[in-house]
Tab-separated table of C-alpha atoms and ligand atoms in Angstrom:
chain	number	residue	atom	x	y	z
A	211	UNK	CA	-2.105	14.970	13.186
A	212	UNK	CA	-4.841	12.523	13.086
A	213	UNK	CA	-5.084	8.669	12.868
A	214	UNK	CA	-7.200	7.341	9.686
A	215	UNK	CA	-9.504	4.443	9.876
A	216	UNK	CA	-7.955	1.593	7.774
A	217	UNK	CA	-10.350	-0.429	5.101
A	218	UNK	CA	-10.762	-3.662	5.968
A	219	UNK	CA	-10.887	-6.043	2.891
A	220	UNK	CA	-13.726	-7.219	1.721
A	221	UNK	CA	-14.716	-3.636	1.807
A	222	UNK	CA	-15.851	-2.358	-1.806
A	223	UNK	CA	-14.182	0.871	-1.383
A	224	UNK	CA	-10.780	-1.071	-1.795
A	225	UNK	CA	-11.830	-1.529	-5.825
A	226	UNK	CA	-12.303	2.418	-6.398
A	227	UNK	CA	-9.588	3.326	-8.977
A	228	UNK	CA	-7.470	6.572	-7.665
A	229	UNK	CA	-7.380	9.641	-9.211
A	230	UNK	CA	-3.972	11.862	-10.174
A	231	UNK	CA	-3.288	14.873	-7.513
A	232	UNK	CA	-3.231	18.127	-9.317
A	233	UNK	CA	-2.961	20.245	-6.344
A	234	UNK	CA	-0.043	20.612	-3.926
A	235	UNK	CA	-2.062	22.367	-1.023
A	236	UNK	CA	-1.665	22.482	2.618
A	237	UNK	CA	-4.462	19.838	3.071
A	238	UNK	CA	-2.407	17.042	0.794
A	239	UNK	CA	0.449	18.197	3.516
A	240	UNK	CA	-1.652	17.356	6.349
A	241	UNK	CA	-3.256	14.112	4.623
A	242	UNK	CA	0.180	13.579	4.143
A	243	UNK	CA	0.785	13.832	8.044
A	244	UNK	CA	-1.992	11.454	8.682
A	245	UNK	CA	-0.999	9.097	6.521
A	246	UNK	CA	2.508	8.430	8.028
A	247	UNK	CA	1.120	8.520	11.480
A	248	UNK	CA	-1.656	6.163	10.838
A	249	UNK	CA	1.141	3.424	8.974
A	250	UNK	CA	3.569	3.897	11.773
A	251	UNK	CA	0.670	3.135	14.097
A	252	UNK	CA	-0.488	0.458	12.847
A	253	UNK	CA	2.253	-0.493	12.638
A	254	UNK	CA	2.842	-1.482	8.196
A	255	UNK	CA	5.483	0.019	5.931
A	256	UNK	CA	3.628	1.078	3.266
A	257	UNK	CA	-0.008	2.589	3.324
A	258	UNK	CA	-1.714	3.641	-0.037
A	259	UNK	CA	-4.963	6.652	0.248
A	260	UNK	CA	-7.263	4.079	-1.033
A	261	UNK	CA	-6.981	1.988	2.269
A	262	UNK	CA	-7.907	5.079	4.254
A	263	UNK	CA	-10.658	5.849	1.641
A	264	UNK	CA	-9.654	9.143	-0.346
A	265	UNK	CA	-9.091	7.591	-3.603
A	266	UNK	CA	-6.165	9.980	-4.861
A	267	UNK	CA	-2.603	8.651	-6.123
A	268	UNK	CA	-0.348	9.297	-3.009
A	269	UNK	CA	1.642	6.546	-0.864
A	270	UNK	CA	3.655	6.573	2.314
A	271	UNK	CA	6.266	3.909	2.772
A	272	UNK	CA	9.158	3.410	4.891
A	273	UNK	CA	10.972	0.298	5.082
A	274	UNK	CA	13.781	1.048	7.451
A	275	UNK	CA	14.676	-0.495	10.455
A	276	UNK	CA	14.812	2.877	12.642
A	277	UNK	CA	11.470	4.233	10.988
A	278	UNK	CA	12.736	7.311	9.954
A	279	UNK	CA	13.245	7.497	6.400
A	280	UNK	CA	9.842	8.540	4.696
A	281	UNK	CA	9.285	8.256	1.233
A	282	UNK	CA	6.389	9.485	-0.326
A	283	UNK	CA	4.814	8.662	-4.062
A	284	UNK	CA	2.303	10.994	-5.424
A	285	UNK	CA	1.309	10.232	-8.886
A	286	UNK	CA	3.762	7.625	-9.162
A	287	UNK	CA	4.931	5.742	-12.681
A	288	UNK	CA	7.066	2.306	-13.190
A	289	UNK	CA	9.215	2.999	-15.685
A	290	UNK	CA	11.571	0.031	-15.753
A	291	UNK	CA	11.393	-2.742	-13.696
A	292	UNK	CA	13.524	-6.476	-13.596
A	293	UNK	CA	14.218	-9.190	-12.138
A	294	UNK	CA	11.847	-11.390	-9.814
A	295	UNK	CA	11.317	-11.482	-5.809
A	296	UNK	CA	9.729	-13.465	-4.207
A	297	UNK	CA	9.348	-11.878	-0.627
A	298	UNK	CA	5.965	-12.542	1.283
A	299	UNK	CA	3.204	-9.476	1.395
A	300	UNK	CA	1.303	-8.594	4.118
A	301	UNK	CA	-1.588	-6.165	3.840
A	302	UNK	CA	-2.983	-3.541	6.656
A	303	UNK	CA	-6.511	-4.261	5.149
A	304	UNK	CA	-6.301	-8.154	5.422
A	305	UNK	CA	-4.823	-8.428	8.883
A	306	UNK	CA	-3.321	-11.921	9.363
A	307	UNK	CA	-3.048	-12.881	5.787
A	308	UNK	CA	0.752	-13.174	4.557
A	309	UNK	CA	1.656	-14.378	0.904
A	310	UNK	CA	3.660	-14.403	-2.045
A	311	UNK	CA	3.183	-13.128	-5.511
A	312	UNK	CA	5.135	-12.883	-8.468
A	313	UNK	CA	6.639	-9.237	-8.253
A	314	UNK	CA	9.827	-7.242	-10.074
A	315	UNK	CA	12.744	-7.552	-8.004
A	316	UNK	CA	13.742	-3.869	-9.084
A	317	UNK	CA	11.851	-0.533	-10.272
A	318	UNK	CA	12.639	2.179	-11.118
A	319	UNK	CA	9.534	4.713	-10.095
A	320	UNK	CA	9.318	8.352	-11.114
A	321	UNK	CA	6.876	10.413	-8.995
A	322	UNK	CA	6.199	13.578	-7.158
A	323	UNK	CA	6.535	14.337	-3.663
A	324	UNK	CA	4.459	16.832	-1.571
A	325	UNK	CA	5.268	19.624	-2.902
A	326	UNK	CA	4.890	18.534	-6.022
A	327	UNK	CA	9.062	18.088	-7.337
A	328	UNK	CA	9.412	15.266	-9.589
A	329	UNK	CA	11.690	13.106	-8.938
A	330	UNK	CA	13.026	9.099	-9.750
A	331	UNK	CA	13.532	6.038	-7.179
A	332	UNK	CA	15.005	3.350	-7.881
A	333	UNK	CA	13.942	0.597	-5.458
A	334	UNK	CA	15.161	-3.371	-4.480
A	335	UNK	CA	14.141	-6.141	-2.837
A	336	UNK	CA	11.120	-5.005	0.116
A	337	UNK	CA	11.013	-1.277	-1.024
A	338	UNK	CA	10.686	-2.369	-4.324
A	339	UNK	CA	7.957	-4.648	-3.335
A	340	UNK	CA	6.185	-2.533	-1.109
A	341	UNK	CA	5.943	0.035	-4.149
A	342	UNK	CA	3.696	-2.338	-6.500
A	343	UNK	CA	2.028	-3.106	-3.391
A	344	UNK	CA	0.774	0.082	-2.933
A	345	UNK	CA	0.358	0.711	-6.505
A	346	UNK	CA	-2.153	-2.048	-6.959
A	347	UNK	CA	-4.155	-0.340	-4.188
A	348	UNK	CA	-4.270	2.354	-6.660
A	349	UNK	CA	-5.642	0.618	-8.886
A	350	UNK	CA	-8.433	-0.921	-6.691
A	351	UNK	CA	-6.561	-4.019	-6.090
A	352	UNK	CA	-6.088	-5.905	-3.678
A	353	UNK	CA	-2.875	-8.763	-3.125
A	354	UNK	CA	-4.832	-11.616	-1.971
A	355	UNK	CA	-7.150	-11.308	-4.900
A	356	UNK	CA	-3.511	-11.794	-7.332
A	357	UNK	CA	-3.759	-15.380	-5.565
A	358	UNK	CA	-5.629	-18.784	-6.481
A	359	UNK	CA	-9.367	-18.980	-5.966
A	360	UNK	CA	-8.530	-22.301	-3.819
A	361	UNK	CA	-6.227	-19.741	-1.057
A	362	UNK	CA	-8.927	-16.272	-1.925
A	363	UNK	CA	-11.981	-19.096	-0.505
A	364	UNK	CA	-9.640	-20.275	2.511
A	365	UNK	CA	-8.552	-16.535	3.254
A	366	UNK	CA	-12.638	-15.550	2.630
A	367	UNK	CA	-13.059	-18.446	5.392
A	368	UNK	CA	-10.660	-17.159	8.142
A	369	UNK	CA	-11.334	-13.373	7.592
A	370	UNK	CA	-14.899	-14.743	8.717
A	371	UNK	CA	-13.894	-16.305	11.598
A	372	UNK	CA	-11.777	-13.504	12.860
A	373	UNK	CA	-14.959	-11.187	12.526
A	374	UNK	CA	-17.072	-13.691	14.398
A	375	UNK	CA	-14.205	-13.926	17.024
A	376	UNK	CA	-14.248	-10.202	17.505
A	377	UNK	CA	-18.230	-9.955	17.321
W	266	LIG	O1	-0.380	-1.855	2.051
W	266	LIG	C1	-0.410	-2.260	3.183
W	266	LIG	O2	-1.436	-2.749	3.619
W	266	LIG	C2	0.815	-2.207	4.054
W	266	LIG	C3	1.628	-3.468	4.017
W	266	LIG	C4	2.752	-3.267	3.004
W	266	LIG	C5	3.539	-4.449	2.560
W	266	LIG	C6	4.146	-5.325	3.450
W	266	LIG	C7	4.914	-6.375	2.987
W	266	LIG	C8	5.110	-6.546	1.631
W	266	LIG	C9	4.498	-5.692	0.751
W	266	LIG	C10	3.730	-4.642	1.205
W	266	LIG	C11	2.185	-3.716	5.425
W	266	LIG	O3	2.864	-2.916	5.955
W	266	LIG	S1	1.755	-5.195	6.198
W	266	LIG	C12	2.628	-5.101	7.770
W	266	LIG	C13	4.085	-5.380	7.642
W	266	LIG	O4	4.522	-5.911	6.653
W	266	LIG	C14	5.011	-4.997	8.725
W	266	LIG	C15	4.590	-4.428	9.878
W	266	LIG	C16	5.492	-4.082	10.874
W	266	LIG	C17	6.823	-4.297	10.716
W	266	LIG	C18	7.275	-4.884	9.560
W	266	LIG	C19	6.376	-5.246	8.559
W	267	LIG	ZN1	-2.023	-3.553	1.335
């Protein structure tokens, strides 16, 4: 297994748009692999392909206490989702930056895993969270830039600072 560098926001790669797996090979196995090691790592429950730069539609999450309960989302779709939460995001590619936005409480998320089943989730509260999370990344999107331009300019302002800090 291998560790993958993590994006850092405001890197443009973030904004690529993913593309649908079609193959269930060894290498999505292993990419797979790298994926999971490289959230646990880090350490973040949820890591989408985009932040590690391969801009196909596969997440790893796992929100449990123990770490051991993988769950992971190729291709995935919403297909119902209700309810509001209002639990505070963090993001692996904006280290330091933790806010809310307006998310479904529930989905209900049909994808396929790696070897390619189909199957349905249906997800609450962080898990549930975590999913549109990821899925944004998907979609070249980023949570802070959900947020007011007053908090994207402050956040713009500290991520400076920390990379002048670390300089
Ligand atoms: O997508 C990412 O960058 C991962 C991100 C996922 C996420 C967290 C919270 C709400 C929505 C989505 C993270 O994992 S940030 C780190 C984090 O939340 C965490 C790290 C260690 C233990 C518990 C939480
Ligand atoms: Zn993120």
């Amino acid at each position: 297994m291998a560790l993958l560098n993590i994006l850092r926001y405001p890197d443009a790669r973030l904004h690529k748009v993913a593309v649908p797996v079609t193959v269930f090979d060894d290498p999505l196995k292993q990419l797979v692999a790298d994926m999971a090691e490289t959230m646990y790592e880090a350490p973040g429950i949820g890591l989408a392909a985009t932040q590690v730069d391969v801009h196909k539609q596969l997440i790893v999450i796992d929100v449990s206490e123990r770490r051991d309960s993988l769950v992971v989302l190729i291709n995935p779709e919403i297909v119902d989702a209700s309810g509001v939460s209002d639990i505070e995001e963090g993001c692996l590619s904006v280290p330091g930056i933790y806010d809310t936005l307006e998310r479904a409480e529930r989905v209900k998320v049909r994808a396929h895993d790696q070897n390619g089943k189909l199957f349905t989730l249906e997800a609450q509260g962080l898990l549930a969270v975590c999913i549109q999370h990821e899925m944004d990344h998907l979609k070249g999107k980023v949570f802070v830039e959900s947020l007011s331009q007053l908090k994207q300019q402050r956040i713009r302002a500290r991520l400076a600072k920390q990379l002048r800090k670390s300089a």
